[in-house]
Short mmCIF file of C-alpha atoms in Angstrom, two decimals:
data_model
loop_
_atom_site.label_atom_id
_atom_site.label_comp_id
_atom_site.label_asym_id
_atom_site.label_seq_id
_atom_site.Cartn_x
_atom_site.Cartn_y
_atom_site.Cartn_z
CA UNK V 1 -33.47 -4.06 -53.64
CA UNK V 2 -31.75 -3.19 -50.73
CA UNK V 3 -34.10 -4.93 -48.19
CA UNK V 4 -33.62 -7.98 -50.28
CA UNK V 5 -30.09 -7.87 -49.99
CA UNK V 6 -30.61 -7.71 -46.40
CA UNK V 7 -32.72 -10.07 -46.09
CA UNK V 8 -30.35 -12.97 -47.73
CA UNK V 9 -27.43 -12.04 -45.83
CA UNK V 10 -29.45 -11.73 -42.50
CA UNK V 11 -31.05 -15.66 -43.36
CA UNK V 12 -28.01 -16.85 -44.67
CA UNK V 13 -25.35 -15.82 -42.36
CA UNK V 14 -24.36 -18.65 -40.68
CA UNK V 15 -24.08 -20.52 -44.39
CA UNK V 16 -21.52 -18.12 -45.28
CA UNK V 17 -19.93 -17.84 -41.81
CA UNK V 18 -19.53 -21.76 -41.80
CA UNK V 19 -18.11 -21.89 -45.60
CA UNK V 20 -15.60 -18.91 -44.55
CA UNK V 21 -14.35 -20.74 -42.12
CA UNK V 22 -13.56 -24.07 -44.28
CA UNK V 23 -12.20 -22.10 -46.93
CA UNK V 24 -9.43 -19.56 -44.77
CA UNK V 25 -7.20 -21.97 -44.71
CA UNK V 26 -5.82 -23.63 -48.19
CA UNK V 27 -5.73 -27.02 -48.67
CA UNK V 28 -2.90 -27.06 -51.43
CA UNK V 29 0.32 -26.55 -50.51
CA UNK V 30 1.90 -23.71 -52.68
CA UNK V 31 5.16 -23.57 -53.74
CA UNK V 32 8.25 -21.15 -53.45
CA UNK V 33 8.01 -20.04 -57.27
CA UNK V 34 3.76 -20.03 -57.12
CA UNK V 35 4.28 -17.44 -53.70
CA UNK V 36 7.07 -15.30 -56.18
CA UNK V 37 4.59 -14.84 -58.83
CA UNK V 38 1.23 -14.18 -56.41
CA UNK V 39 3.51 -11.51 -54.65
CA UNK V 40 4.72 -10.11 -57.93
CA UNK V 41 0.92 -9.90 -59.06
CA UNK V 42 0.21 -8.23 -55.30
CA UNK V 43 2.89 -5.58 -56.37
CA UNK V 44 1.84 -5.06 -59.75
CA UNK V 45 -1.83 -4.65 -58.59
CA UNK V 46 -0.42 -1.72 -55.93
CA UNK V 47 1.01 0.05 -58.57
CA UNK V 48 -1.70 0.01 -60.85
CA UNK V 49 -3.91 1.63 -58.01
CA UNK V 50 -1.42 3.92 -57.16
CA UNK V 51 -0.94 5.05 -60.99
CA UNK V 52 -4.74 5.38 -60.99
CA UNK V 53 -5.24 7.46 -57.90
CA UNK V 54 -2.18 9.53 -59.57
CA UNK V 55 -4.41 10.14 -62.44
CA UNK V 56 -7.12 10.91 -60.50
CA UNK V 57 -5.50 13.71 -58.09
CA UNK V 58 -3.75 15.13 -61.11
CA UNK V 59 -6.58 15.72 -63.17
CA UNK V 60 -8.42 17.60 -60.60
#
């Protein structure tokens, strides 16, 4: 499974090297409320790890 895995990244590279590259960019332009709400979802994500790894240490 593994060498197949392998084996379509090592053939394919440059496909998804190329499509990267297009795509790091956007092409919409995002507004001031849209970057609010992405960076409250950013923050909200953080502290949903950090409750998890909380968890985690203090159930050890």
């Amino acid at each position: 499974m593994f060498n197949a895995i392998k084996l379509f990244f090592k053939s394919n590279f440059y496909k998804i090297s190329e499509i990267n590259k297009r795509y790091s960019k956007p092409s919409i332009k995002i507004t001031r409320p849209v970057r609010i709400a992405l960076f409250c979802l950013r923050v909200y994500l953080l502290v949903l790890v950090g409750l998890l790894v909380y968890k985690f240490v203090t159930l050890l």
